[in-house]
Amino acid sequence: MGVRQISVFLENKSGQLAHICRIIADAGINMKALNIAETSDYGVVRLITDKPDLTVRVLSDEGLVCRCTDVVAISVPDVPGGLADVLELIARKNISIEYMYSMMGNDGKSHAVMVFQTEEPSEVFAKAGLDVLCGKDIGISEA
Amino acid sequence: MERYYSKEIECAPREQLRAMQSERLVSQVRHVWDNVPYYRHKMEQAGVSPADIRSIDDITKLPFLKKDDLRDSYPDGLRGVPAKECVRIHSTSGTTGKRVVAYYTKEDIDLWETCVARALVAADISDEDVVQVCYGYGLFTGGLGLHGGAEKLGCMVLPMSSGSTDRQLQFMEDLKSTVLCCTPSYAAYLSESIHERVLSDRIHLRKGIFGAEAWSEDMRASIESSLGIKAHDIYGLTELSGPGVAYECSVQNGMHINEDHFYAEVIDPDTGESLPLGSKGELVITSLTKKGFPLLRYRTRDICILSAEKCACGRTFVKMSRPMGRSDDMLIIKGVNVFPSQIETVLIQQGYPANYQIIVDRVNNSDTLDVLVEMTAENFSDSLSKITAKEKALVAELKAMLGIYANVHLVTPKTITRSEGKAVRVIDKRKI
Ligand SMILES: [Zn+2]
């Protein structure tokens, strides 16, 4: 039930991110989320796109180092305290999170989406009463 | 079973070899005295004449030749015969100043090819083999040197020269090459390309003859396992003929020097003093037979160890260790001696490719050492902390090996200039 995320090695050089985005654009891939973690020297770009397999292929073909991993996407009510409630629940259940970031919801309703990287299976989140989304829910067209 | 190209020489008793070396040195010194005024002048300055050289033991009386001498005598000050008797030249570039031009008579080419043929047979290569030579052809000795030796042995030679990886792989597959001759870094590059294109099952390589570049035991292990071959080291310098001055046998632990043609010594690079066998120092080679470019006591700048221990292969030729660096490749950073090969060893141990670049600079009167390292799929993760942890481990290992701190920079694969010929490993920006 996980959502597939593509991470790409980003060398600290001007135009590198633009280069990655252009490769993706030229392949007709639509980006749903983008998050960057960096040190002063390099970074990791994390992407959610509508076509994860194709994204990995086009980036690898250009000689970039990338990989696909599963992450958990959770729907968060778009109201004050929406995220605080979700995070408190996660903390109470002792679910440890490696990193997280937000992305646009795809349903046009008043919901945001948070993406979590964790060692735990997504069922743990569902059992905690959270609204776990599948790829289709956030506009990923590849199975 | 060990095979030999010239068994009676390669396995000759030491006394017999020494007698041959004495006889050849005496006649070579006479040849140089009579024909090379540049060196004769050096001998006169040192107060030595041919009469003083009666055996190989007297060799230490002779003055050294340095690379600077070769440049000073450009283009033909060290040629030992009239141009009419030469059939070929090769040339090597210096990083600064003039090139060095080396001359060959027909006999010089023949003895060079014999030396290379011995190297090939020692690696168990025969006339059944298809030898793909990807060293550059031309002024560089790598291409024509391996070519000549392999042809003399009766192998089918593919004179590919360097570059054009697509064509290299196409011929390797279609003509079923069994032997690859190139620089170790190009072998590593070809091996990566073979794996990327999933060609392993269609490649027939079984041996590699790699030289012209510093490499490490770890790099050998990685090339051997990824290509499924035995990789043999070969040593030589254009000034002394080219590859084949020394070569590895099946034991793969040091290179036998072709001692009937080349006499080896090790000296202290600072004082010029001769060192006993087993000491680490600068390799000095005397060409005992070459007439076109007869160098006496040439300082190679390669740091190595000579060993006369009995080799399991049966050869009696002295062995030299793989050069541990060049006396002029050695970088002095913050007062510490650093050889690029040490950095390479750590990179391979830590799972990074041996394609790296070292940048030395001086900032606020203090030396800095930066190493560009290529990221790999195996070392990459979506978690920044995992990448950083591996990077820290690499920095710690480099510190342990070198004794000084190195700034590591992870870069995109294949963005460091690749060595289809020779690698640019070091950029020293210090203006001293
Ligand atoms: Zn041996």
Coordinates of C-alpha atoms and ligand atoms in Angstrom, one line a residue:
Chain A
M1 CA 0.0 0.0 0.0
G2 CA 3.2 2.2 0.0
V3 CA 3.8 5.0 -2.3
R4 CA 6.9 4.9 -4.4
Q5 CA 9.4 7.7 -4.0
I6 CA 12.5 8.3 -6.3
S7 CA 15.6 9.7 -4.7
V8 CA 18.4 11.2 -6.8
F9 CA 21.9 12.1 -5.8
L10 CA 22.4 15.9 -6.3
E11 CA 25.9 17.2 -6.6
N12 CA 26.3 20.7 -5.3
K13 CA 26.8 22.4 -8.7
S14 CA 24.7 25.2 -10.2
G15 CA 22.0 24.0 -12.5
Q16 CA 22.0 20.4 -11.2
L17 CA 18.4 20.5 -10.0
A18 CA 17.2 22.3 -13.1
H19 CA 19.0 19.5 -15.1
I20 CA 17.1 16.8 -13.2
C21 CA 13.7 18.6 -13.6
R22 CA 14.3 19.1 -17.3
I23 CA 15.1 15.4 -17.8
I24 CA 11.8 14.5 -16.1
A25 CA 9.8 17.1 -18.0
D26 CA 11.2 16.0 -21.3
A27 CA 9.9 12.5 -20.6
G28 CA 6.4 13.9 -20.0
I29 CA 6.5 13.0 -16.3
N30 CA 4.5 15.0 -13.9
M31 CA 6.0 15.8 -10.5
K32 CA 3.7 15.5 -7.5
A33 CA 6.2 16.2 -4.7
L34 CA 9.8 17.4 -4.4
N35 CA 11.9 17.5 -1.2
I36 CA 15.6 18.2 -0.9
A37 CA 17.9 17.2 2.0
E38 CA 21.4 18.6 1.7
T39 CA 24.7 19.1 3.3
S40 CA 27.0 21.9 2.1
D41 CA 28.5 19.5 -0.5
Y42 CA 25.7 17.4 -1.9
G43 CA 22.1 16.6 -1.5
V44 CA 19.4 14.0 -2.0
V45 CA 16.4 15.0 -4.1
R46 CA 13.2 13.0 -3.2
L47 CA 10.5 13.0 -5.8
I48 CA 7.0 11.6 -6.2
T49 CA 5.9 11.5 -9.8
D50 CA 3.1 10.0 -11.7
K51 CA 5.4 7.5 -13.4
P52 CA 8.0 6.2 -10.9
D53 CA 9.5 3.5 -13.2
L54 CA 9.9 5.8 -16.1
T55 CA 11.4 8.4 -13.8
V56 CA 14.1 6.0 -12.6
R57 CA 14.8 4.9 -16.2
V58 CA 15.3 8.4 -17.7
L59 CA 17.4 9.6 -14.8
S60 CA 19.6 6.5 -14.9
D61 CA 20.0 6.9 -18.6
E62 CA 21.5 10.3 -18.0
G63 CA 24.1 8.8 -15.7
L64 CA 22.5 10.0 -12.4
V65 CA 22.5 7.9 -9.3
C66 CA 18.9 7.2 -8.2
R67 CA 16.8 4.6 -6.4
C68 CA 13.2 3.8 -5.7
T69 CA 11.9 3.3 -2.1
D70 CA 8.5 2.9 -0.5
V71 CA 7.2 5.7 1.7
V72 CA 3.9 6.2 3.5
A73 CA 1.5 9.0 2.4
I74 CA -1.1 10.1 4.9
S75 CA -4.0 12.4 4.4
V76 CA -4.0 15.4 6.8
P77 CA -7.1 17.5 7.4
D78 CA -6.5 21.1 6.1
V79 CA -7.5 22.8 9.4
P80 CA -5.5 24.4 12.2
G81 CA -3.9 21.5 14.3
G82 CA -4.4 19.0 11.5
L83 CA -0.7 18.0 11.4
A84 CA -0.2 18.3 15.1
D85 CA -2.9 15.7 15.7
V86 CA -1.3 13.3 13.2
L87 CA 2.2 13.7 14.6
E88 CA 1.1 13.3 18.2
L89 CA -0.6 10.1 17.3
I90 CA 2.5 8.8 15.6
A91 CA 4.6 9.8 18.6
R92 CA 2.2 8.0 21.0
K93 CA 2.5 4.8 18.9
N94 CA 6.3 5.1 19.1
I95 CA 6.6 5.0 15.3
S96 CA 10.1 6.3 14.4
I97 CA 10.3 8.5 11.4
E98 CA 13.5 8.9 9.3
Y99 CA 12.2 12.0 7.5
M100 CA 9.0 13.6 6.3
Y101 CA 7.7 16.3 4.0
S102 CA 4.4 17.6 2.7
M103 CA 2.9 17.4 -0.7
M104 CA -0.2 18.7 -2.5
G105 CA -3.3 16.7 -2.2
N106 CA -4.7 15.5 -5.5
D107 CA -8.4 15.3 -4.7
G108 CA -9.2 19.0 -4.6
K109 CA -10.8 18.5 -1.2
S110 CA -9.5 20.3 1.9
H111 CA -6.8 17.8 2.7
A112 CA -3.0 18.0 2.7
V113 CA -0.7 15.0 2.3
M114 CA 2.3 14.2 4.5
V115 CA 4.9 11.8 3.3
F116 CA 6.8 9.7 5.9
Q117 CA 10.0 7.5 5.6
T118 CA 10.0 4.9 8.3
E119 CA 11.1 1.3 9.0
E120 CA 7.5 0.5 10.0
P121 CA 5.0 -1.1 7.5
S122 CA 2.2 1.2 6.4
E123 CA -0.3 -1.0 8.3
V124 CA 1.0 0.4 11.5
F125 CA -0.2 3.8 10.5
A126 CA -3.6 2.5 9.4
K127 CA -4.0 0.7 12.7
A128 CA -3.2 3.9 14.5
G129 CA -6.3 5.3 12.8
L130 CA -4.5 7.4 10.2
D131 CA -5.8 7.9 6.7
V132 CA -3.1 6.1 4.6
L133 CA -3.2 6.8 0.9
C134 CA -2.2 4.6 -2.0
G135 CA -0.4 5.7 -5.2
K136 CA -3.7 6.1 -7.1
D137 CA -5.0 8.5 -4.4
I138 CA -2.2 11.0 -5.1
G139 CA -2.2 10.6 -8.9
I140 CA 0.5 8.0 -9.5
S141 CA -0.6 6.4 -12.8
E142 CA 2.0 3.5 -12.9
A143 CA 1.0 0.4 -10.8
Chain B
M1 CA 52.6 -25.5 -15.5
E2 CA 54.8 -22.4 -15.8
R3 CA 55.6 -21.5 -19.4
Y4 CA 58.6 -19.5 -20.6
Y5 CA 59.5 -17.6 -23.7
S6 CA 63.3 -17.9 -23.2
K7 CA 63.7 -20.4 -20.4
E8 CA 67.5 -20.7 -20.6
I9 CA 67.9 -17.0 -19.9
E10 CA 64.9 -16.4 -17.6
C11 CA 65.9 -19.3 -15.4
A12 CA 69.7 -19.0 -15.8
P13 CA 71.9 -19.5 -12.7
R14 CA 72.7 -16.1 -11.1
E15 CA 76.5 -16.4 -11.7
Q16 CA 75.9 -17.0 -15.3
L17 CA 73.6 -13.9 -15.5
R18 CA 76.0 -11.8 -13.6
A19 CA 78.9 -12.8 -16.0
M20 CA 76.6 -11.9 -18.9
Q21 CA 75.7 -8.5 -17.3
S22 CA 79.4 -7.7 -16.7
E23 CA 80.4 -8.5 -20.2
R24 CA 77.5 -6.5 -21.6
L25 CA 78.1 -3.5 -19.3
V26 CA 81.8 -3.3 -20.3
S27 CA 80.9 -3.2 -24.0
Q28 CA 77.9 -0.8 -23.5
V29 CA 80.1 1.7 -21.6
R30 CA 82.6 1.6 -24.4
H31 CA 79.8 2.1 -27.0
V32 CA 78.5 5.1 -25.0
W33 CA 82.0 6.6 -24.5
D34 CA 82.7 6.4 -28.2
N35 CA 79.3 7.6 -29.5
V36 CA 77.5 9.7 -26.9
P37 CA 79.6 12.9 -26.2
Y38 CA 77.0 14.1 -23.7
Y39 CA 77.5 11.1 -21.4
R40 CA 81.2 10.9 -22.1
H41 CA 81.5 14.4 -20.7
K42 CA 79.5 13.4 -17.6
M43 CA 82.0 10.4 -17.1
E44 CA 85.0 12.7 -17.5
Q45 CA 83.5 15.1 -15.0
A46 CA 83.1 12.2 -12.6
G47 CA 86.7 11.0 -13.3
V48 CA 85.6 7.7 -14.8
S49 CA 86.8 6.1 -18.0
P50 CA 85.8 2.8 -19.7
A51 CA 89.0 1.3 -18.2
D52 CA 87.4 1.6 -14.7
I53 CA 84.4 -0.5 -15.6
R54 CA 85.5 -4.1 -15.6
S55 CA 82.5 -5.8 -14.2
I56 CA 78.9 -5.1 -13.2
D57 CA 80.2 -4.3 -9.6
D58 CA 81.8 -1.2 -11.0
I59 CA 78.5 0.2 -12.2
T60 CA 78.2 2.5 -9.1
K61 CA 81.2 4.4 -10.4
L62 CA 79.1 5.7 -13.3
P63 CA 77.2 9.0 -13.1
F64 CA 73.4 9.0 -13.1
L65 CA 71.2 10.2 -16.0
K66 CA 68.1 12.1 -15.0
K67 CA 65.1 13.1 -16.9
D68 CA 66.5 16.7 -17.0
D69 CA 69.5 15.3 -18.9
L70 CA 67.2 13.7 -21.4
R71 CA 65.4 17.1 -21.9
D72 CA 68.7 19.0 -22.1
S73 CA 70.0 16.7 -24.8
Y74 CA 66.9 17.0 -26.9
P75 CA 66.4 16.0 -29.6
D76 CA 69.4 13.7 -30.3
G77 CA 72.1 14.3 -27.8
L78 CA 71.9 10.8 -26.3
R79 CA 71.4 8.9 -29.5
G80 CA 74.0 6.1 -29.7
V81 CA 74.1 5.5 -33.5
P82 CA 73.7 7.6 -36.6
A83 CA 70.1 8.4 -37.6
K84 CA 70.5 6.1 -40.6
E85 CA 70.7 3.1 -38.3
C86 CA 67.6 4.0 -36.4
V87 CA 64.3 2.5 -37.6
R88 CA 61.9 4.2 -35.2
I89 CA 61.5 6.8 -32.4
H90 CA 59.0 7.0 -29.5
S91 CA 58.5 10.0 -27.4
T92 CA 57.2 10.8 -24.0
S93 CA 55.8 14.1 -22.8
G94 CA 57.0 15.8 -19.8
T95 CA 54.6 17.9 -17.7
T96 CA 56.9 20.8 -18.2
G97 CA 59.4 21.6 -20.9
K98 CA 60.6 19.6 -23.9
R99 CA 59.6 16.1 -24.8
V100 CA 62.0 13.2 -24.6
V101 CA 62.8 11.3 -27.9
A102 CA 64.0 7.7 -27.7
Y103 CA 65.7 6.0 -30.7
Y104 CA 65.5 2.4 -31.8
T105 CA 67.7 0.3 -34.1
K106 CA 66.2 -2.8 -35.7
E107 CA 67.9 -4.9 -33.0
D108 CA 66.5 -2.6 -30.2
I109 CA 63.0 -3.2 -31.5
D110 CA 63.7 -6.9 -31.6
L111 CA 65.0 -7.1 -28.0
W112 CA 62.0 -5.0 -26.8
E113 CA 59.6 -7.3 -28.5
T114 CA 61.4 -10.3 -27.0
C115 CA 61.0 -8.7 -23.5
V116 CA 57.2 -8.2 -24.1
A117 CA 56.8 -11.7 -25.5
R118 CA 58.4 -13.1 -22.2
A119 CA 55.8 -11.0 -20.3
L120 CA 53.0 -12.5 -22.3
V121 CA 54.1 -16.1 -21.9
A122 CA 54.7 -15.5 -18.2
A123 CA 51.0 -14.7 -18.0
D124 CA 50.3 -18.0 -19.8
I125 CA 49.4 -16.3 -23.1
S126 CA 50.2 -18.2 -26.3
D127 CA 49.7 -18.0 -30.1
E128 CA 46.1 -19.3 -29.4
D129 CA 45.2 -16.0 -27.9
V130 CA 43.4 -13.0 -29.4
V131 CA 45.1 -9.9 -28.0
Q132 CA 43.2 -6.6 -27.9
V133 CA 45.6 -3.8 -27.5
C134 CA 43.8 -0.6 -26.2
Y135 CA 47.0 1.3 -25.3
G136 CA 47.5 4.4 -27.5
Y137 CA 49.4 3.7 -30.7
G138 CA 51.9 6.3 -31.8
L139 CA 54.6 8.1 -30.0
F140 CA 53.4 6.4 -26.7
T141 CA 55.1 3.0 -26.4
G142 CA 52.2 1.2 -24.9
G143 CA 50.3 0.3 -28.1
L144 CA 53.2 -0.6 -30.4
G145 CA 55.1 -2.3 -27.6
L146 CA 52.4 -4.8 -26.6
H147 CA 51.5 -5.1 -30.3
G148 CA 55.1 -6.1 -31.2
G149 CA 55.5 -8.6 -28.4
A150 CA 52.1 -10.3 -29.1
E151 CA 52.8 -10.5 -32.8
K152 CA 56.2 -11.9 -32.2
L153 CA 54.6 -14.6 -30.1
G154 CA 52.1 -15.4 -32.9
C155 CA 48.9 -14.1 -31.2
M156 CA 46.2 -12.5 -33.3
V157 CA 46.5 -8.8 -32.4
L158 CA 43.6 -6.3 -32.5
P159 CA 45.4 -2.9 -32.8
M160 CA 42.5 -1.0 -31.3
S161 CA 44.5 1.9 -29.7
S162 CA 42.7 3.9 -27.0
G163 CA 39.3 5.3 -26.9
S164 CA 35.9 4.5 -28.5
T165 CA 34.5 2.2 -25.9
D166 CA 31.6 1.1 -28.1
R167 CA 34.0 -0.1 -30.8
Q168 CA 36.3 -1.8 -28.1
L169 CA 33.3 -3.8 -26.8
Q170 CA 32.1 -4.7 -30.2
F171 CA 35.4 -6.2 -31.3
M172 CA 35.9 -7.8 -27.9
E173 CA 32.6 -9.6 -28.3
D174 CA 32.7 -10.4 -32.1
L175 CA 36.4 -11.4 -32.3
K176 CA 36.3 -13.2 -28.9
S177 CA 39.3 -11.4 -27.5
T178 CA 41.0 -13.4 -24.8
V179 CA 43.6 -10.9 -23.6
L180 CA 43.1 -7.2 -22.8
C181 CA 46.1 -4.8 -22.8
C182 CA 45.5 -1.3 -21.5
T183 CA 45.9 0.9 -18.4
P184 CA 44.3 -0.5 -15.2
S185 CA 41.9 2.5 -15.0
Y186 CA 40.7 1.9 -18.5
A187 CA 40.3 -1.8 -17.7
A188 CA 38.1 -0.8 -14.7
Y189 CA 36.1 1.5 -17.0
L190 CA 35.6 -1.2 -19.7
S191 CA 34.5 -3.6 -17.0
E192 CA 31.9 -1.2 -15.7
S193 CA 30.7 -0.7 -19.3
I194 CA 30.5 -4.4 -19.8
H195 CA 28.3 -4.8 -16.7
E196 CA 26.1 -1.9 -17.5
R197 CA 25.4 -3.4 -20.9
V198 CA 25.0 -6.8 -19.5
L199 CA 27.6 -8.2 -21.9
S200 CA 29.5 -10.4 -19.4
D201 CA 28.3 -13.7 -20.9
R202 CA 29.5 -12.7 -24.4
I203 CA 33.0 -11.7 -23.3
H204 CA 35.8 -14.3 -23.6
L205 CA 38.6 -12.4 -21.8
R206 CA 40.9 -14.6 -19.6
K207 CA 44.0 -12.4 -19.1
G208 CA 44.9 -8.8 -18.8
I209 CA 48.2 -7.1 -19.1
F210 CA 47.9 -3.7 -17.4
G211 CA 50.5 -1.0 -16.9
A212 CA 51.6 2.5 -17.6
E213 CA 49.8 3.7 -14.5
A214 CA 50.0 3.3 -10.7
W215 CA 47.5 0.8 -9.4
S216 CA 47.0 -1.2 -6.2
E217 CA 46.5 -4.8 -5.2
D218 CA 42.9 -4.0 -4.3
M219 CA 42.3 -2.5 -7.8
R220 CA 43.7 -5.7 -9.2
A221 CA 41.3 -7.9 -7.2
S222 CA 38.4 -5.8 -8.2
I223 CA 39.3 -5.9 -11.9
E224 CA 40.0 -9.7 -11.8
S225 CA 36.7 -10.5 -10.2
S226 CA 34.6 -8.2 -12.3
L227 CA 36.1 -9.3 -15.6
G228 CA 36.7 -12.9 -14.5
I229 CA 40.4 -12.7 -15.6
K230 CA 43.9 -12.9 -14.2
A231 CA 45.4 -9.4 -14.3
H232 CA 49.2 -9.1 -14.8
D233 CA 51.3 -6.1 -14.2
I234 CA 53.9 -4.9 -16.7
Y235 CA 56.5 -2.2 -16.2
G236 CA 58.5 -0.1 -18.5
L237 CA 59.4 3.4 -19.5
T238 CA 59.7 5.0 -23.0
E239 CA 63.2 6.1 -22.1
L240 CA 64.2 2.4 -21.6
S241 CA 62.3 1.0 -24.6
G242 CA 58.7 0.8 -23.2
P243 CA 56.6 -1.8 -21.5
G244 CA 58.4 -5.1 -20.8
V245 CA 61.4 -3.9 -18.8
A246 CA 59.8 -6.0 -16.0
Y247 CA 56.8 -8.4 -16.0
E248 CA 54.8 -10.6 -13.7
C249 CA 54.8 -14.3 -13.6
S250 CA 52.0 -16.7 -12.4
V251 CA 53.0 -15.9 -8.8
Q252 CA 51.7 -12.3 -9.3
N253 CA 53.9 -10.9 -6.6
G254 CA 56.4 -8.5 -8.1
M255 CA 57.7 -8.1 -11.6
H256 CA 60.8 -10.0 -12.9
I257 CA 63.3 -7.6 -14.5
N258 CA 64.6 -8.7 -17.9
E259 CA 68.1 -8.7 -16.5
D260 CA 69.9 -9.7 -19.6
H261 CA 68.9 -6.4 -21.1
F262 CA 68.3 -4.2 -18.0
Y263 CA 70.3 -3.9 -14.9
A264 CA 68.4 -2.6 -11.8
E265 CA 69.6 -0.8 -8.7
V266 CA 67.7 1.0 -6.0
I267 CA 69.1 4.3 -4.6
D268 CA 68.2 6.8 -1.9
P269 CA 66.5 9.5 -4.0
D270 CA 67.9 12.3 -1.8
T271 CA 71.6 11.3 -1.6
G272 CA 71.9 9.1 -4.7
E273 CA 73.5 6.4 -2.5
S274 CA 73.0 2.8 -3.6
L275 CA 70.8 0.8 -1.3
P276 CA 70.9 -3.0 -0.6
L277 CA 68.3 -5.4 -2.0
G278 CA 65.1 -5.2 -0.1
S279 CA 65.3 -1.5 0.6
K280 CA 62.7 0.9 -0.6
G281 CA 64.1 3.6 -2.9
E282 CA 64.3 5.0 -6.4
L283 CA 64.7 2.5 -9.2
V284 CA 67.8 3.1 -11.4
I285 CA 68.0 1.1 -14.6
T286 CA 70.9 0.6 -17.0
S287 CA 70.2 -0.5 -20.5
L288 CA 72.8 -3.2 -21.2
T289 CA 72.1 -3.9 -24.8
K290 CA 70.2 -1.1 -26.5
K291 CA 72.3 0.8 -29.0
G292 CA 70.0 3.5 -30.4
F293 CA 69.3 5.1 -27.0
P294 CA 71.8 3.5 -24.5
L295 CA 71.0 4.9 -21.1
L296 CA 73.4 4.2 -18.3
R297 CA 72.1 4.5 -14.7
Y298 CA 68.9 6.2 -15.6
R299 CA 66.9 7.4 -12.6
T300 CA 63.3 6.3 -13.2
R301 CA 61.8 8.3 -10.3
D302 CA 59.8 5.2 -9.4
I303 CA 59.9 4.2 -5.8
C304 CA 60.1 0.4 -5.3
I305 CA 61.8 -2.5 -3.6
L306 CA 64.0 -5.1 -5.4
S307 CA 64.0 -8.7 -4.3
A308 CA 66.3 -11.6 -5.2
E309 CA 64.3 -14.2 -3.3
K310 CA 63.8 -17.4 -5.2
C311 CA 60.5 -17.2 -7.1
A312 CA 58.2 -20.2 -7.3
C313 CA 57.9 -19.8 -11.0
G314 CA 61.5 -20.9 -11.5
R315 CA 62.8 -17.6 -13.0
T316 CA 66.0 -16.3 -11.5
F317 CA 65.5 -12.7 -12.6
V318 CA 65.4 -10.2 -9.7
K319 CA 61.9 -8.9 -8.9
M320 CA 60.7 -5.3 -8.4
S321 CA 57.7 -4.5 -6.4
R322 CA 54.9 -2.5 -8.1
P323 CA 56.0 1.1 -7.9
M324 CA 54.7 2.7 -4.7
G325 CA 54.6 6.1 -6.2
R326 CA 57.0 8.3 -8.1
S327 CA 59.6 10.3 -6.4
D328 CA 58.1 13.2 -8.2
D329 CA 54.4 12.0 -7.9
M330 CA 54.8 12.1 -4.2
L331 CA 52.9 15.0 -2.8
I332 CA 54.2 16.7 0.3
I333 CA 51.1 18.1 2.0
K334 CA 51.4 19.8 5.4
G335 CA 54.8 18.2 5.5
V336 CA 53.5 14.7 5.1
N337 CA 54.4 12.4 2.1
V338 CA 51.2 11.4 0.3
F339 CA 51.1 9.0 -2.7
P340 CA 47.9 9.0 -4.8
S341 CA 48.0 5.2 -4.7
Q342 CA 47.3 5.3 -1.0
I343 CA 44.1 7.2 -1.6
E344 CA 43.1 4.8 -4.3
T345 CA 43.5 1.9 -1.9
V346 CA 41.2 3.4 0.7
L347 CA 38.6 4.3 -1.9
I348 CA 38.4 0.7 -3.2
Q349 CA 38.3 -0.7 0.3
Q350 CA 35.4 1.6 1.1
G351 CA 33.4 0.6 -2.0
Y352 CA 34.0 3.7 -4.1
P353 CA 35.3 3.6 -7.7
A354 CA 39.0 4.1 -8.3
N355 CA 38.2 7.0 -10.5
Y356 CA 39.1 10.0 -8.3
Q357 CA 40.9 13.3 -8.5
I358 CA 43.1 14.9 -5.9
I359 CA 43.3 18.7 -5.6
V360 CA 46.0 20.3 -3.5
D361 CA 45.9 23.9 -2.7
R362 CA 47.3 26.4 -0.2
V363 CA 44.8 28.6 1.6
N364 CA 46.1 31.1 4.2
N365 CA 49.5 29.5 4.1
S366 CA 48.2 26.1 5.0
D367 CA 47.9 23.2 2.6
T368 CA 44.5 21.7 1.7
L369 CA 43.8 18.3 0.3
D370 CA 40.5 17.7 -1.5
V371 CA 39.5 14.5 -3.1
L372 CA 36.7 14.2 -5.6
V373 CA 35.0 10.8 -5.3
E374 CA 32.3 9.4 -7.5
M375 CA 29.0 8.4 -5.9
T376 CA 27.8 4.8 -6.7
A377 CA 24.4 3.2 -6.7
E378 CA 25.5 1.0 -3.8
N379 CA 26.6 3.9 -1.6
F380 CA 23.5 6.0 -2.4
S381 CA 20.5 6.1 -0.2
D382 CA 17.3 8.2 0.1
S383 CA 18.5 8.8 3.7
L384 CA 21.1 11.6 3.9
S385 CA 22.3 10.3 7.2
K386 CA 23.3 7.0 5.7
I387 CA 25.3 8.7 2.9
T388 CA 26.9 11.0 5.5
A389 CA 27.8 8.1 7.7
K390 CA 29.6 6.3 4.8
E391 CA 31.3 9.5 3.8
K392 CA 32.5 10.0 7.4
A393 CA 33.9 6.4 7.4
L394 CA 35.8 7.2 4.2
V395 CA 37.2 10.4 5.7
A396 CA 38.3 8.5 8.8
E397 CA 40.0 5.8 6.8
L398 CA 41.8 8.4 4.6
K399 CA 43.0 10.1 7.8
A400 CA 44.3 6.8 9.1
M401 CA 46.1 6.0 5.9
L402 CA 47.6 9.4 5.1
G403 CA 48.0 10.9 8.5
I404 CA 46.3 14.2 7.4
Y405 CA 42.7 15.3 6.8
A406 CA 41.2 15.1 3.4
N407 CA 38.1 17.0 2.3
V408 CA 36.0 14.5 0.4
H409 CA 33.6 15.7 -2.2
L410 CA 31.0 13.2 -3.6
V411 CA 30.3 13.8 -7.3
T412 CA 28.0 12.3 -10.0
P413 CA 29.5 9.1 -11.5
K414 CA 31.6 9.5 -14.6
T415 CA 32.0 13.2 -14.2
I416 CA 35.7 12.9 -13.3
T417 CA 37.7 12.9 -16.5
R418 CA 38.1 9.3 -17.6
S419 CA 41.4 7.9 -18.6
E420 CA 41.2 6.4 -22.0
G421 CA 44.9 7.2 -22.1
K422 CA 46.4 8.3 -18.9
A423 CA 44.5 9.6 -15.9
V424 CA 44.8 13.1 -14.5
R425 CA 44.7 12.2 -10.9
V426 CA 46.4 15.2 -9.2
I427 CA 45.9 18.9 -9.6
D428 CA 48.4 20.9 -7.5
K429 CA 47.3 24.5 -7.4
R430 CA 50.0 25.6 -5.0
K431 CA 52.3 28.3 -6.2
I432 CA 55.4 27.7 -4.4
Ligands
ZN1 ZN 58.2 -15.6 -10.8

